[in-house]
XYZ file of C-alpha atoms in Angstrom:
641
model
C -118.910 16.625 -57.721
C -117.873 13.487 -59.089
C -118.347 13.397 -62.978
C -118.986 9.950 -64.667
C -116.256 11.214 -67.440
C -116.278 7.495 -69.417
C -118.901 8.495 -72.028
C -116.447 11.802 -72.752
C -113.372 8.976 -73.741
C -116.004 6.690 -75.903
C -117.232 10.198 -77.458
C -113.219 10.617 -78.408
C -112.128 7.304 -79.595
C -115.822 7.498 -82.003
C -114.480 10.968 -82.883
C -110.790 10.588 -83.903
C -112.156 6.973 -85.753
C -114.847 9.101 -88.159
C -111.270 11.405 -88.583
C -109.539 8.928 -90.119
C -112.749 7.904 -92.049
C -113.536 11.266 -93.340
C -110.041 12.349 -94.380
C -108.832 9.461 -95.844
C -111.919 9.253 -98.598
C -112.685 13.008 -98.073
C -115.936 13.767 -100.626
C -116.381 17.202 -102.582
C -116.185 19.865 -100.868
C -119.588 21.832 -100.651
C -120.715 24.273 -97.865
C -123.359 21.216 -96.249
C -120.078 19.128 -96.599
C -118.380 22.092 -94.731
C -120.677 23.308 -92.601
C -121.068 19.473 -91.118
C -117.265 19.367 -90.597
C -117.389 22.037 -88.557
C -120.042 20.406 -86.720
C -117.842 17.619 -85.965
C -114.824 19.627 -84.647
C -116.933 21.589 -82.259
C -118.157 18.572 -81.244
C -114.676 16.929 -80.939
C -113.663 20.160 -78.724
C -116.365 19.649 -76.584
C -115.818 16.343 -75.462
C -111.693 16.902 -75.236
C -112.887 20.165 -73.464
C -115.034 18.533 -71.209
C -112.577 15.943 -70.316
C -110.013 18.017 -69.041
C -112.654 20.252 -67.335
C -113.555 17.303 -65.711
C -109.886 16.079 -64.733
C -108.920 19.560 -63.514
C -112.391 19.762 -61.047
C -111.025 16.635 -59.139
C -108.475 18.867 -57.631
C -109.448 22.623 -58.489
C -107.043 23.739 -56.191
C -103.523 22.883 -58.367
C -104.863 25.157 -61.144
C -105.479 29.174 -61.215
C -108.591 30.324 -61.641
C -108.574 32.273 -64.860
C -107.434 28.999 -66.359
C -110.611 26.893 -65.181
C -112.835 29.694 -66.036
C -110.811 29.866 -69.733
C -111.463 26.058 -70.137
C -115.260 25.924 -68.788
C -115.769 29.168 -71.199
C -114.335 27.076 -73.841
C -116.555 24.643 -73.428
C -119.521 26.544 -73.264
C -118.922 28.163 -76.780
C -118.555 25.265 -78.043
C -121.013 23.585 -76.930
C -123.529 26.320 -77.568
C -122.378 26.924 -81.164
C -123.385 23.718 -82.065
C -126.913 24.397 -82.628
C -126.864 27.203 -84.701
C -124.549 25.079 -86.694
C -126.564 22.951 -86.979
C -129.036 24.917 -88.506
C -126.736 26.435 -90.815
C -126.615 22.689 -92.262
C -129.899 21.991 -92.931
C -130.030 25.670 -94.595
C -127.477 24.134 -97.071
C -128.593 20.804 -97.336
C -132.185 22.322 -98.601
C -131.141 25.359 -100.301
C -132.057 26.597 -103.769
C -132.688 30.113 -104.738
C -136.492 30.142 -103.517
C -136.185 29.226 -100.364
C -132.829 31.185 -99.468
C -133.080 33.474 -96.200
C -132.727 37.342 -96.885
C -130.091 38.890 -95.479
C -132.111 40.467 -92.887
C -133.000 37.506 -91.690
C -129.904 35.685 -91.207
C -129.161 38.785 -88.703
C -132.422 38.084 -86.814
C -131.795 34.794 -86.922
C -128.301 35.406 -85.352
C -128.821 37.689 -82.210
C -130.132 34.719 -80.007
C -126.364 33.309 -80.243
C -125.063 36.418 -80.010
C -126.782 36.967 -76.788
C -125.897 33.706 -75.558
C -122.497 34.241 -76.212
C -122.221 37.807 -74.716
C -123.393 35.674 -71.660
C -120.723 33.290 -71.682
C -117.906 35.794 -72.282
C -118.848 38.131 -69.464
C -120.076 35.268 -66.687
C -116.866 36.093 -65.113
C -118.009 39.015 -63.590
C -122.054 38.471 -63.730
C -121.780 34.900 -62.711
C -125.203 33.691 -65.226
C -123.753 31.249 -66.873
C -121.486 29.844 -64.700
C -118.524 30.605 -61.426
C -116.631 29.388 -59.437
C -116.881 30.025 -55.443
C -114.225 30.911 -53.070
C -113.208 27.133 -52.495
C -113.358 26.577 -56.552
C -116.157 24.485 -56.906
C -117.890 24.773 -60.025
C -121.503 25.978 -60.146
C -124.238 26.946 -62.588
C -125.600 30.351 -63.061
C -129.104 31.261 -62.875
C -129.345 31.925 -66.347
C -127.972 28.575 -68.061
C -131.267 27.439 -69.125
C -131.375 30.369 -71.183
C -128.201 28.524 -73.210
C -130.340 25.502 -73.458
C -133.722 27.448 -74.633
C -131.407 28.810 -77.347
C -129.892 25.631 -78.553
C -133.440 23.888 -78.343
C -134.688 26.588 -80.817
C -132.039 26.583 -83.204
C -132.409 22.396 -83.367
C -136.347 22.899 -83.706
C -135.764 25.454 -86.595
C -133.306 23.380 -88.112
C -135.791 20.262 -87.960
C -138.931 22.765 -89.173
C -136.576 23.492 -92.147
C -136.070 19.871 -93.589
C -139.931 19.101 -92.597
C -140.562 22.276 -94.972
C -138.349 21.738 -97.648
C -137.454 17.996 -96.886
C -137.968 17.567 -100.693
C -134.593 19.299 -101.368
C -132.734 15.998 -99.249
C -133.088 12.431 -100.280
C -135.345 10.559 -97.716
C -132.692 8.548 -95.758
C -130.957 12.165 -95.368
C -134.048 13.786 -93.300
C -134.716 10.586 -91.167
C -130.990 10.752 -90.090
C -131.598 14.419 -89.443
C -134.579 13.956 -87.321
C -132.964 11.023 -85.698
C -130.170 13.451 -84.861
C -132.277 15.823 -83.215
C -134.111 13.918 -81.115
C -130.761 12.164 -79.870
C -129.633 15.430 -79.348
C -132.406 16.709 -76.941
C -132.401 13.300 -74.954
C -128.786 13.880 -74.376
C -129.078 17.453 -72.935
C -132.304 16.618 -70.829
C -130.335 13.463 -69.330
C -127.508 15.532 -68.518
C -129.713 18.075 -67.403
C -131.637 15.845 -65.028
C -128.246 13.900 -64.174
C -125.609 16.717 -64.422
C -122.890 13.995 -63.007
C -122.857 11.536 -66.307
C -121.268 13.502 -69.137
C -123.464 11.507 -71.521
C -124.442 14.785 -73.760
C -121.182 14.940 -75.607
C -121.380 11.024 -76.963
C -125.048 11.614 -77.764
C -123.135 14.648 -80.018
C -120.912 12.071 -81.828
C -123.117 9.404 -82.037
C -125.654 11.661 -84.012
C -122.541 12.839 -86.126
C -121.287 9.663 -86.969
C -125.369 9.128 -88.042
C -124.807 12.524 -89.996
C -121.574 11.271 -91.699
C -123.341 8.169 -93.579
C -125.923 10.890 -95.158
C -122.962 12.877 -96.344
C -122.343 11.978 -100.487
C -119.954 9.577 -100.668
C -116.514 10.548 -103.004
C -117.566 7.589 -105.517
C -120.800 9.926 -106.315
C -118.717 12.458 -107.833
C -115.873 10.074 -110.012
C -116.882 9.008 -113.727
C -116.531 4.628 -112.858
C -115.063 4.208 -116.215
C -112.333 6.981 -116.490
C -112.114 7.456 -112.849
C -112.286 11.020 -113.357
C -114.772 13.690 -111.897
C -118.550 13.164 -113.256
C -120.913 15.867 -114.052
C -122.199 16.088 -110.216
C -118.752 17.145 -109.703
C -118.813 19.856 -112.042
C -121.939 21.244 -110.719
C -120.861 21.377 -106.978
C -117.639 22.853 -108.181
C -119.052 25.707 -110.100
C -121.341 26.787 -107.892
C -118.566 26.915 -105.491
C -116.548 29.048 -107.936
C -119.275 31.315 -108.942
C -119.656 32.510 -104.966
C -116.805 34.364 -105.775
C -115.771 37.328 -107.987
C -113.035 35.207 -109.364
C -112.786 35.277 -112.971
C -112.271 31.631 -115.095
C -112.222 29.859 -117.705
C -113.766 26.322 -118.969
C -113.609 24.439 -122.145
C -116.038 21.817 -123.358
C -114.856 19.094 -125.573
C -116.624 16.828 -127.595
C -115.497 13.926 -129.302
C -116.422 13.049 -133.028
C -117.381 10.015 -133.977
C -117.903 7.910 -130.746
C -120.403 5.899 -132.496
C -119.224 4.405 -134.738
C -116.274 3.958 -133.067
C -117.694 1.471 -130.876
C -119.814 0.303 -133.905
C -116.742 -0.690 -136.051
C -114.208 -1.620 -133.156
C -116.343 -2.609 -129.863
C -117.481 -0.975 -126.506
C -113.807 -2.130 -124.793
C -111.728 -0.507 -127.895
C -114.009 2.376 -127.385
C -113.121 2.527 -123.443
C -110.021 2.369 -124.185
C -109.826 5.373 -126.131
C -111.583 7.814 -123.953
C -109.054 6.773 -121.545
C -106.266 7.218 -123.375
C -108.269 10.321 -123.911
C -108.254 11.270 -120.216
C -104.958 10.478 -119.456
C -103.874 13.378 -121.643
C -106.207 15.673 -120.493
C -104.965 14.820 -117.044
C -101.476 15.815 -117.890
C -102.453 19.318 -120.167
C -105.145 20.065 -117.260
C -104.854 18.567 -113.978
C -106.651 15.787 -112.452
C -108.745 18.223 -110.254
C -109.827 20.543 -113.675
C -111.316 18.104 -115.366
C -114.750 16.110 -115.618
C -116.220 14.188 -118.256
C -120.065 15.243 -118.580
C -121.492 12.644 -121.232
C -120.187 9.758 -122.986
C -118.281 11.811 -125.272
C -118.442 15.519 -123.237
C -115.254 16.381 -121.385
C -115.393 19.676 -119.508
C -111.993 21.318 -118.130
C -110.842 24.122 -116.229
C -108.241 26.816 -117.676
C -105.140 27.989 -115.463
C -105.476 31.323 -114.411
C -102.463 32.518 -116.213
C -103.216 33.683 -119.621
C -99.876 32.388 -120.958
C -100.785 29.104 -119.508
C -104.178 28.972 -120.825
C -102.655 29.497 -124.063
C -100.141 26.802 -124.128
C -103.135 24.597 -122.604
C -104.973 25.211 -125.328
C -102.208 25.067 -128.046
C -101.225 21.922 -126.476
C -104.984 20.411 -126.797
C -105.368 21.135 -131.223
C -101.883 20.156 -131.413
C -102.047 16.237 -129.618
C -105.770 15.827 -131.290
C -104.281 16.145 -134.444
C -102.037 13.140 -133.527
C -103.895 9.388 -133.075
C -104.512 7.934 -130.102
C -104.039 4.292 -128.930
C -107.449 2.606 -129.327
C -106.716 -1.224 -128.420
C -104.647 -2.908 -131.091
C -105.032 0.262 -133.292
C -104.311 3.892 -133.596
C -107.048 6.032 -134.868
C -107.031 9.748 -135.088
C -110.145 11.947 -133.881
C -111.948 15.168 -134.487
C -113.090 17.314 -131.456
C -115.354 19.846 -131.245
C -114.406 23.391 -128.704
C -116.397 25.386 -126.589
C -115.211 27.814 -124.031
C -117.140 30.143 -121.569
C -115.608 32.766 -119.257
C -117.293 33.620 -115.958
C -118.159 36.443 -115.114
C -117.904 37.913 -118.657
C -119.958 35.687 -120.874
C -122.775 34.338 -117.842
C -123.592 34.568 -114.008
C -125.369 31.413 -114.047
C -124.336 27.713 -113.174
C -127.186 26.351 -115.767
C -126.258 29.069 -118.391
C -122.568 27.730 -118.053
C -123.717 23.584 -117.548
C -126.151 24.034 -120.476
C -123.404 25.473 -122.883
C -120.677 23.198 -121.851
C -123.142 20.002 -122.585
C -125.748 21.388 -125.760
C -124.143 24.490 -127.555
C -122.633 21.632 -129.690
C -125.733 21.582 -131.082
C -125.709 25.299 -132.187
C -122.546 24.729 -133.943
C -123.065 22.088 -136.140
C -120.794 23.927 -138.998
C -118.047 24.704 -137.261
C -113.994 23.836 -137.639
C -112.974 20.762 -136.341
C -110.074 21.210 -133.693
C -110.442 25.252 -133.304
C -112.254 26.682 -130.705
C -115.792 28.047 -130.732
C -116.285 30.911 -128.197
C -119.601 31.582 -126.165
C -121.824 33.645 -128.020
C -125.223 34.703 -126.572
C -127.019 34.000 -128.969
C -127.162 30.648 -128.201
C -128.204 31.501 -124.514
C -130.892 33.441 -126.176
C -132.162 30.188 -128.123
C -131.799 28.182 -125.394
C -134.419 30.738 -123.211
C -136.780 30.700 -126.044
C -136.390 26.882 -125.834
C -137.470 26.525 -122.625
C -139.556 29.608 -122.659
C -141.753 27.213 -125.537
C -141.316 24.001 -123.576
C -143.388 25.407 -120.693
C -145.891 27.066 -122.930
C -146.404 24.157 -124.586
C -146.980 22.081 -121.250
C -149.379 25.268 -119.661
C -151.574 25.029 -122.579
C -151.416 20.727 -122.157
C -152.540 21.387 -119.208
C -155.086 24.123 -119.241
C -156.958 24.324 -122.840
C -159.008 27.109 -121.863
C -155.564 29.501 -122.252
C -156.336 28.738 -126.466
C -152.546 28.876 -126.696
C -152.609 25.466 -129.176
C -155.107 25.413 -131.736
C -156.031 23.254 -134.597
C -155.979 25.044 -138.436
C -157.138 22.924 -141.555
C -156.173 23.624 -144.973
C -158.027 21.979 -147.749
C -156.502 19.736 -150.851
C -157.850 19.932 -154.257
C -159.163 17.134 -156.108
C -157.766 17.184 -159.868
C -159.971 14.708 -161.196
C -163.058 15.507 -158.983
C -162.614 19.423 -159.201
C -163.455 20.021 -155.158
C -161.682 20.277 -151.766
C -162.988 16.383 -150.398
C -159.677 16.181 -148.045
C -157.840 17.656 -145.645
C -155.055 18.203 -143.535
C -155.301 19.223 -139.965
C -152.047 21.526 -138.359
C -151.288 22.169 -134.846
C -150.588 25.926 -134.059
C -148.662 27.644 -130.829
C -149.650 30.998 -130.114
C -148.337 33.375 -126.818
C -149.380 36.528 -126.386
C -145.837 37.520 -125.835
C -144.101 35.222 -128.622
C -146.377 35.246 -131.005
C -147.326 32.737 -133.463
C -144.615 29.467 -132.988
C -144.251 27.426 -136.191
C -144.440 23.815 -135.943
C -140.659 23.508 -137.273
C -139.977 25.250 -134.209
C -141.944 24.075 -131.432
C -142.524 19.742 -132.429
C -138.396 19.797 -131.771
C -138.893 20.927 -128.833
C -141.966 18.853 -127.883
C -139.839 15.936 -128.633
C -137.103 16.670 -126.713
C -139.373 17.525 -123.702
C -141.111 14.728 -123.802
C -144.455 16.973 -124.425
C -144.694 15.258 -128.039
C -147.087 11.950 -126.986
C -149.337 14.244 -125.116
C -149.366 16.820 -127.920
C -150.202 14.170 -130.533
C -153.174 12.844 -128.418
C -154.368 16.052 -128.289
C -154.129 17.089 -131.716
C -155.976 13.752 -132.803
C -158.945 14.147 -130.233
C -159.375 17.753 -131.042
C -159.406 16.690 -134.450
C -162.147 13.822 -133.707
C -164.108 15.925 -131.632
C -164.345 18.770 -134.673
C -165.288 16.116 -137.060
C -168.275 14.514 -134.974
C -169.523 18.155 -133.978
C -169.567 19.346 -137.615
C -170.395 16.281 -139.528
C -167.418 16.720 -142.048
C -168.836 14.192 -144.454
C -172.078 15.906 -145.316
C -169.570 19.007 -146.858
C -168.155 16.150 -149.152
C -164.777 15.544 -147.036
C -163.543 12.144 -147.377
C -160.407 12.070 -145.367
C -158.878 13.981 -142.607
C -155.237 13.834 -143.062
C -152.528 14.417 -139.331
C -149.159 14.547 -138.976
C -147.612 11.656 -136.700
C -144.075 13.045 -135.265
C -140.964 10.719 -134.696
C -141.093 9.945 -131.135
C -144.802 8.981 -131.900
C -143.816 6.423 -134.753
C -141.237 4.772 -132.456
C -143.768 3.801 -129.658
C -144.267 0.078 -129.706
C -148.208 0.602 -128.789
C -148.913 3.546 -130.996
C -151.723 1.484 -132.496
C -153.382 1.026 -128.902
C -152.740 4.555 -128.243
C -154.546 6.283 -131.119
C -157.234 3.462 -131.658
C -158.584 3.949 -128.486
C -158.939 8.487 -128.946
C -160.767 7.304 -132.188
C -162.734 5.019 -131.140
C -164.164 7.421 -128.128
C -165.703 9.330 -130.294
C -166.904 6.454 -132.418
C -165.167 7.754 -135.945
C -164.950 5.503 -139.162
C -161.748 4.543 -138.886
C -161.146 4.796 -142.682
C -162.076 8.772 -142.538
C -158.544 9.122 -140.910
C -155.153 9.432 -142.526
C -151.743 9.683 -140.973
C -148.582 11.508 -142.627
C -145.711 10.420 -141.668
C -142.374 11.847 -143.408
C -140.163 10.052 -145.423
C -137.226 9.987 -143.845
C -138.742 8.400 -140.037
C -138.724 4.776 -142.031
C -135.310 4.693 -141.902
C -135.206 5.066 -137.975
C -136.961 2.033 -136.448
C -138.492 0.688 -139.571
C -139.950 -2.780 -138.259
C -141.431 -1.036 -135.448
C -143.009 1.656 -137.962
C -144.137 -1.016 -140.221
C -145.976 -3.456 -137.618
C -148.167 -0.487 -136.214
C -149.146 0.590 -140.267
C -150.088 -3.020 -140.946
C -152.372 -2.769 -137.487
C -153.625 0.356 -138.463
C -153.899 -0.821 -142.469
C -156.339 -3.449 -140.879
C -158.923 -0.934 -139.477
C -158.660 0.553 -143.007
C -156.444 3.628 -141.773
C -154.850 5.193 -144.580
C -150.916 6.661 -144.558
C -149.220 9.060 -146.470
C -145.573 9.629 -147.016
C -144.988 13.205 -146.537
C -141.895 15.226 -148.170
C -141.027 12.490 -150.860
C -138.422 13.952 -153.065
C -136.044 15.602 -150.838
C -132.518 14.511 -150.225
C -133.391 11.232 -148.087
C -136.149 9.748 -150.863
C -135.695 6.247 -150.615
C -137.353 3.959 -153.283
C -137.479 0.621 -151.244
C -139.971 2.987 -149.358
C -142.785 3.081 -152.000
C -142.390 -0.362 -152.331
C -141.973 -1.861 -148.748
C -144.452 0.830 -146.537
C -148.160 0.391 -147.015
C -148.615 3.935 -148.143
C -151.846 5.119 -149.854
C -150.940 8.489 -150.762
C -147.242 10.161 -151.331
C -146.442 14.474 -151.277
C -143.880 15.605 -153.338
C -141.749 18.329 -151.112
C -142.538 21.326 -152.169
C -138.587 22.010 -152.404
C -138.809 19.816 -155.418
C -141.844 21.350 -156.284
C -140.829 24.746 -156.860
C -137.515 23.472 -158.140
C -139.107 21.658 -161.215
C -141.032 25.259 -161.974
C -137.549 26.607 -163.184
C -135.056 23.654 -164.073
C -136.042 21.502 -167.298
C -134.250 18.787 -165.643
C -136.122 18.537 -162.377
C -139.242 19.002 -164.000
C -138.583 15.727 -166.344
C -137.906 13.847 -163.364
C -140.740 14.877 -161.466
C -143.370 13.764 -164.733
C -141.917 10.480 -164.694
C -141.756 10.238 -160.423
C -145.761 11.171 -160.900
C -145.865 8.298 -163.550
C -144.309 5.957 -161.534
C -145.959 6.508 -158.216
C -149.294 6.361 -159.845
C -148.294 2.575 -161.453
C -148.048 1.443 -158.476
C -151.361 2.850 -157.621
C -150.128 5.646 -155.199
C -152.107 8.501 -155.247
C -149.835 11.512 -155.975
C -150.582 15.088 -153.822
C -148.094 18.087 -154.574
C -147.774 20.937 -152.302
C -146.879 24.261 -152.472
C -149.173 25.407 -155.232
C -148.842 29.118 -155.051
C -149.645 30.568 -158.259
C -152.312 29.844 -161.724
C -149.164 28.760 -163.599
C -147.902 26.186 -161.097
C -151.298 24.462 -160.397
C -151.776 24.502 -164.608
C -148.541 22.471 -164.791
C -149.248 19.596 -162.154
C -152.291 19.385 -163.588
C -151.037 18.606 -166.800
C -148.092 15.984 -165.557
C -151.217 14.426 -163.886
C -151.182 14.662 -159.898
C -154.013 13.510 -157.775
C -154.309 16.394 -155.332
C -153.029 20.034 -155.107
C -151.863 21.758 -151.444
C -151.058 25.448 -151.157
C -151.928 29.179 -150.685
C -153.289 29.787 -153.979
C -156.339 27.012 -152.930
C -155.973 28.462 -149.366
C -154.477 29.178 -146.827
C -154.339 27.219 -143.314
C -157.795 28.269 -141.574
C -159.437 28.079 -138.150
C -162.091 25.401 -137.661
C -164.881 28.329 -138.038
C -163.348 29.781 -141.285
C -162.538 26.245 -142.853
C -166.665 25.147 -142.156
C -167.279 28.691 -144.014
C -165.182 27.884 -146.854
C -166.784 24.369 -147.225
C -170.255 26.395 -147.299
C -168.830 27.957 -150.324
C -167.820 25.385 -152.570
């Protein structure tokens, strides 16, 4: 027969071109990376493969027959290990741990190209696949469509996979992939239907070349301003490492002060450092050990040696103790040390991400330049972290689970001798964790994000309580809630809460918002233009925790606020020390001149709520009133009075 070989050149030239491409900007290496690169070499042998099969066919007679059965073979394996390939690929390009195939069925999945290649390797002597007659003229078996059935289902499962869990690949990823199958199957059914025009192999590269473009590109995994490896990097290179049983090392390194480093000297002096920064870290570690994570994050890779690790690490306090060109200047910086060892301290990628970027944050006392080793602990409060994160978003979502729940605890009235305010708390409860306190859990609502959905919450249960039970007729004047940070730094807070209060048609005057101290000095003209808003619906604010170490007088003065609570650190502190008990007469003194009303909290005992009532504050907080108590028992208590 006389093959139409041209497309099997083209297929070639395409091939060796994407060669070049590929290695000369090769990306990270990751098993989709890999598994497509073998894709691309089978591919590549097919079409060189077919070329010479084709050459050799135009005279069969100069060549023995073991060696045209050894290159059609050849060919065949190739061509047929392709498909399950590329099925392989889409398993890695939408992996993650739930949708991973058991090991049984990768062998199930397996024995339909293990048949098929049984086939192949004995169609010498059954003559299915393919032979060769007595003149050497090349011939299909009567089995070959079997080859095709195969690689038709390994293409369909491959496709069924990225339509199932397409969500794992970005979009322009699974419209290459389906444009690659269906390129695919037109090639072999041409071929198929014109067995002369070797147009199947080009349809092969053409869909590579498609593949290729989906493939991450090497600038995806390089930091633009160091030109070092980013955090992406990091991540594909660790869970590479963590395949294996190999034991290693990493370090985490923070650097002090960024800041107000690029406060004082400017964002280019600042660039200029970290790279100076790099460069050494290049040097002591190796371009290919080290990534920078965050702004001011570096994570490396320790030799294997110990004695190397050792001088790595002796080498790393020693130059940070030395300055470091920044511009026009030398400054000198701290650094902060972490190091994990796998398998030893973790067998997770997160566990090992999450304690190279945050455990910072768990060691906020310790030496500057010395190293701080894993301790798991700080996994443990990192679980519990995100073990309250998604309580906290369950019971958001589904109320009816009572894991939040409002609690009210009453304030005594010096001068009016009743309880005619209050202050409402929010309250986590799990059945398995217990009761959460609010120093624990609005952290971690903030850094969630959960904290503006929490605080709408709150508020509208608190509205909702106060219609149903008709608070005023008990002789309650003002309900008093907490307003967290991220809450005071929204621009439209004002449009936010105005509107839950005005659902359910509330005086706006019966509400008061406490808001501590120390969140004026954050955003302080965005705090102060929602309190005037507020201030003009007749909203009342009160400065919670005044007297602890960030009291700021220009606060009293400047914030509209109609009420001020003395920390109870203070508090308790004036109960025993002669000095802090002078000061805290004359604080009560002064915040009343300027016609603040003055609330103290903490009152725990006869003796303590004799003395504030003699220095002359407004209101009294604490257990020895009563306690914080659920809407039922707080209605109950009012009954009482």
């Amino acid at each position: 027969m006389d093959y139409v070989y041209r497309f099997d050149i083209a297929a070639i030239i395409i091939s060796l071109a994407i060669i070049v491409s590929f290695y000369r900007e090769r990306t990270v290496k990751t098993r989709f990376v890999n598994t497509f690169t073998l894709i691309f070499f089978l591919i590549l042998s097919v079409n060189i493969t077919d070329l010479i099969c084709i050459l050799m066919l135009r005279d069969p007679q100069k060549y023995p027959l073991f060696v045209l059965y050894i290159c059609k073979i050849f060919y065949q394996i190739c061509y047929h290990t392709v498909p399950i390939c590329f099925l392989l690929w889409m398993y890695y390009g939408t992996y993650n741990e739930k949708n991973k195939y058991s090991k049984t069925k990768q062998i199930i999945l397996g024995i339909p190209y293990i048949f098929s290649l049984i086939m192949i390797l004995t169609t010498v002597f059954t003559k299915a696949i393919l032979y060769f007659d007595e003149e050497k003229v090349y011939h299909h078996g009567k089995l070959i469509l079997i080859l095709y059935s195969e690689a038709a289902f390994y293409f369909l499962l491959g496709v069924f996979r990225v339509i199932k869990n397409g969500k794992e690949m970005n979009p322009i990823a699974r419209r290459t992939i389906y444009f690659y199958t269906g390129l695919c199957l037109l090639g072999v059914i041409f071929q198929v239907i014109f067995p002369r025009v070797r147009i199947t192999g080009l349809s092969l590269v053409v869909s590579v070349l498609l593949g290729y473009f989906t493939l991450d590109k090497p600038s995806d995994y390089i930091d633009k301003e160091l030109g070092i490896m980013n955090r992406k990097a990091l991540v594909t290179n660790l869970t590479k490492l963590t395949s294996t049983d190999n034991h290693f090392e990493f370090v985490s390194i923070k650097i002090e002060g960024i800041k107000k480093i690029r406060e004082v000297l400017g964002r280019e002096n600042q660039s200029k450092l970290l790279i100076s920064i790099s460069e050494f870290l290049r040097v002591n570690f190796g371009y290919k050990n080290i990534y920078r994570i965050a702004d001011d994050i570096f994570a490396c890779q320790l030799e294997a040696n110990r004695e190397h690790r050792l001088r790595q690490m002796l080498e790393l306090q020693k130059r940070f103790k030395e300055s470091f060109e920044c511009g026009s200047n030398d400054i000198t910086v701290d650094i902060l040390i972490n190091l994990i060892t796998y398998p030893e301290d973790t067998e997770s990628v997160s566990e090992i991400i999450d304690f190279l970027e945050n455990a910072f944050a768990e060691s906020i006392y310790m030496e500057r330049n010395n190293v701080h080793y894993v301790n798991r602990s700080i996994f443990k409060k990192r679980h519990r972290k995100n073990q309250i994160a998604k309580l906290m978003e369950k019971a958001l979502e589904d109320e009816s689970k009572g894991y939040l729940k409002i609690v009210y605890q009453p304030l005594y009235s010096v001068r009016l001798h009743k309880f005619d305010v209050v202050e409402a708390l929010v309250r986590l409860y799990d059945p398995e964790l217990g009761e959460i306190l609010p120093m624990e859990f609005i952290p971690i609502a903030e850094e969630s994000g959960l904290i503006l959905r929490l605080g709408n919450y709150v508020l509208r249960k608190v509205c909702e309580f106060v219609t149903k039970n008709a608070l005023s007729e008990y002789g309650v004047e003002h309900v008093s809630i907490n307003l967290s940070v991220v809450q005071c730094l929204q621009e439209n807070l004002y449009e936010q809460l105005s509107e839950v209060i005005d659902d359910y048609s509330i005086n706006f005057q019966y509400i008061y918002f406490e808001i501590t101290e120390s969140m004026t000095n954050l955003s302080n003209e965005i705090i102060k233009d929602n309190m005037l808003k507020f201030k003009q619906k007749n909203i009342g604010f009160v400065m919670d925790s005044y007297g602890n170490k960030n009291t700021n007088l220009m606060d009293v003065v400047e914030y509209p606020f109609n009420v001020v609570k003395i920390d109870k650190e203070f508090v308790w502190l004036a109960m025993k020390n002669e000095k802090a008990r002078l000061i805290m007469e004359e604080m009560i003194i002064m915040l009343k001149s300027v016609k603040k009303k003055v609330v103290v909290v903490g009152i725990e005992t006869q003796e303590q709520a004799n003395l504030f009532t003699k220095l002359g504050s407004d209101y009294m907080q604490g257990f020895y009133f009563s306690m914080p108590l659920s809407p039922e028992d707080f209605i109950a208590f009012l009954k009482r009075m």
